[in-house]
Amino acid sequence: MINREIIRIKIVQLTYAYYQNGNKNIDTAEKELFFSLSKAYDLYNYMLALMVAVNKEASRRMEVMVQRAKREGTPEPSQRFVLNRFAIQLAENKQLNDFISTQKSGWDENAAFVASLLEKIEQSEVYQEYMNNPEDSYDIDREFWRKIYRTLIQDNDELDAILEDQSLYWNDDKTIVDTFVLKTIKRFDEANGPKQELLPEWDSEEEKDFARKVFRAAIMNADEYQRYMSEASRNWDFSRLAYMDIILMQIAIAEMMTLANVPISVTINEYVEIAKFYSTPKSAGYINGMLDGIARNLVESGRLAKFIEPKKEREYKPKKQIITKKHD
């Protein structure tokens, strides 16, 4: 699950923190980086567990309503929602239950939010369409929860506040983690039952090496990389650059220099995108130009053995001649 998008963001955050902290120990900082990445995976499981908690609360309420209907001799309410096959399969998932069993806290501590979310679900158009749908299948059950997640869980200010209180790491993680939760819902197969595989914490050992190499190179070669920036800045006063811009370019250069299989254009584009969220409004354009200039200089001088697209020359277009008529 932990992909390079998450890794790059975490490296930016932890490199920034490294310079802000008084104790600049690279080994301690690296441990903090990997701990931060593991917390993103915890959030992934925590969001899956939220759907289980909602279904559990719905089941509890259903028992009360069924008993009341029996006492009063009235029709029993539909149990379609609580018997949703995807939700039941998720609740029985072995991997998720193993995770939940290791946690000191869970959604029981936020029972009021779970109850409130259930009420919003029951009042939603998605819920009404689902309950009134004459078709009944596992696919429909699964798609219902995917729609609920997208409409009521993905963008939820109250939920964001709860997550921020739970962990400082989760404030910037949820947007990315949401995409993995939605991907997981779509991948669920009824035939797999409780053994349905969730996304692994790491896609491969290569991703761990990526995180370790880029993070260490960015810090240990900081003086060298900042010299490249200073040379490329030309008429700019390097000392007046936004500190986050320096951090972003420092890490981008580290990635270009240490990872032979990542194209220069990919590296530049990734850090330009990060700049849009973590630095000043003008930073993205400036960083794009700076990194392109630095990369070209490194390639041309033989210090960077990578391909870079030739710089396109501006096409010369002659000005249109203005012809004036002579008047006799």
mmCIF file of N, CA and C in Angstrom, residues 46-47 50 53-54 57 61 107-121 152-153 156-163 174:
data_model
loop_
_atom_site.group_PDB
_atom_site.id
_atom_site.type_symbol
_atom_site.label_atom_id
_atom_site.label_comp_id
_atom_site.label_asym_id
_atom_site.label_seq_id
_atom_site.Cartn_x
_atom_site.Cartn_y
_atom_site.Cartn_z
ATOM 1 N N TYR A 46 -7.733 1.387 9.959
ATOM 2 C CA TYR A 46 -8.672 2.094 10.830
ATOM 3 C C TYR A 46 -9.913 2.537 10.047
ATOM 4 N N MET A 47 -9.715 2.958 8.799
ATOM 5 C CA MET A 47 -10.845 3.379 7.978
ATOM 6 C C MET A 47 -11.692 2.185 7.540
ATOM 7 N N LEU A 50 -13.879 1.378 10.408
ATOM 8 C CA LEU A 50 -15.000 2.300 10.602
ATOM 9 C C LEU A 50 -16.268 1.744 9.968
ATOM 10 N N ALA A 53 -17.642 -0.818 12.209
ATOM 11 C CA ALA A 53 -18.254 -0.211 13.398
ATOM 12 C C ALA A 53 -19.651 0.325 13.091
ATOM 13 N N VAL A 54 -19.821 0.911 11.907
ATOM 14 C CA VAL A 54 -21.135 1.433 11.506
ATOM 15 C C VAL A 54 -22.130 0.291 11.361
ATOM 16 N N GLU A 57 -23.172 -0.972 14.775
ATOM 17 C CA GLU A 57 -24.141 -0.085 15.413
ATOM 18 C C GLU A 57 -25.522 -0.265 14.780
ATOM 19 N N ARG A 61 -29.038 -1.500 16.708
ATOM 20 C CA ARG A 61 -30.315 -0.787 16.627
ATOM 21 C C ARG A 61 -31.406 -1.673 16.017
ATOM 22 N N TRP A 107 -13.027 2.287 17.438
ATOM 23 C CA TRP A 107 -14.158 3.168 17.181
ATOM 24 C C TRP A 107 -15.166 3.198 18.321
ATOM 25 N N ASP A 108 -15.047 2.273 19.278
ATOM 26 C CA ASP A 108 -15.933 2.308 20.454
ATOM 27 C C ASP A 108 -15.746 3.603 21.237
ATOM 28 N N GLU A 109 -14.541 4.158 21.164
ATOM 29 C CA GLU A 109 -14.266 5.401 21.887
ATOM 30 C C GLU A 109 -14.865 6.621 21.190
ATOM 31 N N ASN A 110 -15.319 6.425 19.971
ATOM 32 C CA ASN A 110 -15.997 7.500 19.229
ATOM 33 C C ASN A 110 -17.387 7.038 18.799
ATOM 34 N N ALA A 111 -18.080 6.435 19.752
ATOM 35 C CA ALA A 111 -19.405 5.858 19.482
ATOM 36 C C ALA A 111 -20.396 6.912 18.999
ATOM 37 N N ALA A 112 -20.292 8.145 19.525
ATOM 38 C CA ALA A 112 -21.224 9.213 19.125
ATOM 39 C C ALA A 112 -21.043 9.544 17.644
ATOM 40 N N PHE A 113 -19.789 9.554 17.185
ATOM 41 C CA PHE A 113 -19.547 9.841 15.770
ATOM 42 C C PHE A 113 -20.073 8.708 14.894
ATOM 43 N N VAL A 114 -19.844 7.472 15.318
ATOM 44 C CA VAL A 114 -20.318 6.312 14.552
ATOM 45 C C VAL A 114 -21.838 6.352 14.423
ATOM 46 N N ALA A 115 -22.512 6.680 15.524
ATOM 47 C CA ALA A 115 -23.970 6.761 15.511
ATOM 48 C C ALA A 115 -24.444 7.883 14.589
ATOM 49 N N SER A 116 -23.747 9.020 14.648
ATOM 50 C CA SER A 116 -24.096 10.166 13.796
ATOM 51 C C SER A 116 -23.885 9.823 12.317
ATOM 52 N N LEU A 117 -22.795 9.123 12.020
ATOM 53 C CA LEU A 117 -22.522 8.734 10.635
ATOM 54 C C LEU A 117 -23.583 7.768 10.133
ATOM 55 N N LEU A 118 -24.016 6.847 10.978
ATOM 56 C CA LEU A 118 -25.067 5.905 10.600
ATOM 57 C C LEU A 118 -26.358 6.647 10.252
ATOM 58 N N GLU A 119 -26.693 7.647 11.045
ATOM 59 C CA GLU A 119 -27.909 8.421 10.780
ATOM 60 C C GLU A 119 -27.812 9.167 9.443
ATOM 61 N N LYS A 120 -26.625 9.697 9.137
ATOM 62 C CA LYS A 120 -26.432 10.390 7.862
ATOM 63 C C LYS A 120 -26.542 9.414 6.690
ATOM 64 N N ILE A 121 -26.032 8.206 6.894
ATOM 65 C CA ILE A 121 -26.140 7.174 5.858
ATOM 66 C C ILE A 121 -27.601 6.857 5.587
ATOM 67 N N LEU A 152 -19.826 10.155 2.002
ATOM 68 C CA LEU A 152 -20.003 10.536 3.408
ATOM 69 C C LEU A 152 -18.772 10.340 4.296
ATOM 70 N N ILE A 153 -17.790 9.605 3.811
ATOM 71 C CA ILE A 153 -16.604 9.330 4.641
ATOM 72 C C ILE A 153 -15.363 10.012 4.080
ATOM 73 N N ASN A 156 -15.177 14.446 5.160
ATOM 74 C CA ASN A 156 -15.977 14.555 6.372
ATOM 75 C C ASN A 156 -15.161 15.318 7.408
ATOM 76 N N ASP A 157 -15.520 16.565 7.628
ATOM 77 C CA ASP A 157 -14.749 17.430 8.528
ATOM 78 C C ASP A 157 -14.721 16.895 9.961
ATOM 79 N N GLU A 158 -15.855 16.360 10.413
ATOM 80 C CA GLU A 158 -15.912 15.822 11.776
ATOM 81 C C GLU A 158 -14.964 14.630 11.922
ATOM 82 N N LEU A 159 -14.926 13.796 10.907
ATOM 83 C CA LEU A 159 -14.022 12.653 10.912
ATOM 84 C C LEU A 159 -12.568 13.115 10.877
ATOM 85 N N ASP A 160 -12.280 14.112 10.060
ATOM 86 C CA ASP A 160 -10.910 14.629 9.971
ATOM 87 C C ASP A 160 -10.420 15.127 11.327
ATOM 88 N N ALA A 161 -11.306 15.785 12.076
ATOM 89 C CA ALA A 161 -10.938 16.294 13.398
ATOM 90 C C ALA A 161 -10.633 15.153 14.362
ATOM 91 N N ILE A 162 -11.435 14.089 14.286
ATOM 92 C CA ILE A 162 -11.203 12.912 15.139
ATOM 93 C C ILE A 162 -9.863 12.271 14.810
ATOM 94 N N LEU A 163 -9.575 12.130 13.540
ATOM 95 C CA LEU A 163 -8.323 11.496 13.108
ATOM 96 C C LEU A 163 -7.117 12.331 13.514
ATOM 97 N N LYS A 174 -4.805 11.046 5.016
ATOM 98 C CA LYS A 174 -6.133 10.511 4.712
ATOM 99 C C LYS A 174 -6.500 10.584 3.231
#
